[in-house]
Short mmCIF file of C-alpha atoms in Angstrom, two decimals:
data_model
loop_
_atom_site.label_atom_id
_atom_site.label_comp_id
_atom_site.label_asym_id
_atom_site.label_seq_id
_atom_site.Cartn_x
_atom_site.Cartn_y
_atom_site.Cartn_z
CA MET S 25 36.97 -10.86 59.37
CA GLU S 26 36.53 -9.16 63.09
CA LEU S 27 39.53 -10.95 64.13
CA ILE S 28 41.58 -9.65 60.96
CA THR S 29 40.59 -6.17 61.72
CA LYS S 30 40.68 -6.80 65.44
CA ASN S 31 44.43 -7.13 64.88
CA GLY S 32 45.26 -4.18 62.86
CA PHE S 33 44.47 -5.76 59.31
CA ASN S 34 42.13 -5.19 56.50
CA GLY S 35 40.75 -7.81 54.90
CA GLU S 36 38.14 -8.77 51.84
CA LEU S 37 35.80 -11.81 52.16
CA HIS S 38 34.91 -13.42 48.62
CA LYS S 39 32.25 -16.27 48.23
CA VAL S 40 32.85 -18.62 45.22
CA THR S 41 30.59 -21.28 43.95
CA THR S 42 31.81 -24.26 42.78
CA PRO S 43 30.66 -26.03 40.04
CA ASP S 44 28.61 -28.82 41.96
CA GLY S 45 26.98 -26.21 44.20
CA TYR S 46 29.11 -25.16 47.01
CA ILE S 47 29.78 -22.06 48.21
CA LEU S 48 33.24 -21.19 49.52
CA GLU S 49 34.02 -18.27 51.56
CA LEU S 50 37.36 -17.11 51.13
CA HIS S 51 39.18 -14.31 53.31
CA ARG S 52 41.99 -12.09 51.80
CA ILE S 53 44.42 -10.29 54.54
CA THR S 54 45.26 -7.23 52.24
CA GLY S 55 47.78 -5.36 54.55
CA LYS S 56 47.67 -2.95 57.94
CA ILE S 57 45.08 -0.70 58.49
CA ASN S 58 46.03 2.72 57.66
CA SER S 59 49.30 1.77 55.87
CA THR S 60 50.02 3.50 52.47
CA LYS S 61 49.38 1.49 49.18
CA SER S 62 52.08 0.20 47.29
CA ASN S 63 52.50 -0.58 43.48
CA VAL S 64 55.00 -2.93 44.73
CA GLN S 65 53.72 -6.78 44.06
CA LYS S 66 54.28 -9.08 47.02
CA PRO S 67 54.07 -12.82 47.11
CA VAL S 68 50.93 -14.35 47.69
CA ALA S 69 50.79 -16.99 50.31
CA PHE S 70 47.91 -19.40 50.32
CA VAL S 71 47.03 -21.04 53.51
CA MET S 72 44.20 -23.95 53.92
CA HIS S 73 42.92 -24.93 57.35
CA GLY S 74 42.52 -28.72 57.97
CA ILE S 75 39.93 -30.86 57.97
CA LEU S 76 37.12 -29.95 60.86
CA CYS S 77 38.64 -26.29 61.34
CA ASP S 78 38.11 -23.00 59.79
CA SER S 79 39.99 -19.87 58.92
CA SER S 80 39.91 -18.74 62.00
CA SER S 81 42.73 -21.18 62.60
CA TRP S 82 45.24 -18.76 61.51
CA VAL S 83 44.38 -15.74 63.76
CA ILE S 84 42.61 -16.59 66.79
CA SER S 85 46.03 -16.95 68.74
CA GLY S 86 46.34 -12.95 68.01
CA ARG S 87 48.89 -10.33 66.17
CA ASN S 88 51.79 -11.94 67.99
CA ARG S 89 51.18 -15.61 68.13
CA SER S 90 49.00 -16.58 64.89
CA LEU S 91 50.22 -16.85 61.16
#
């Protein structure tokens, strides 16, 4: 979450428990910090990291070089 806010975006953290007891941590980037809220619905982009990686893979390279 620190990398998300450091790069100028708001984020949400969600924890989900699977039926077999695993606890997953999901991150949602909701928009730019200080942007006005809009009622316009935008499409969802679901991205998932590869095995042996984590969600920082998508933001670790900074604002101009990350997904």
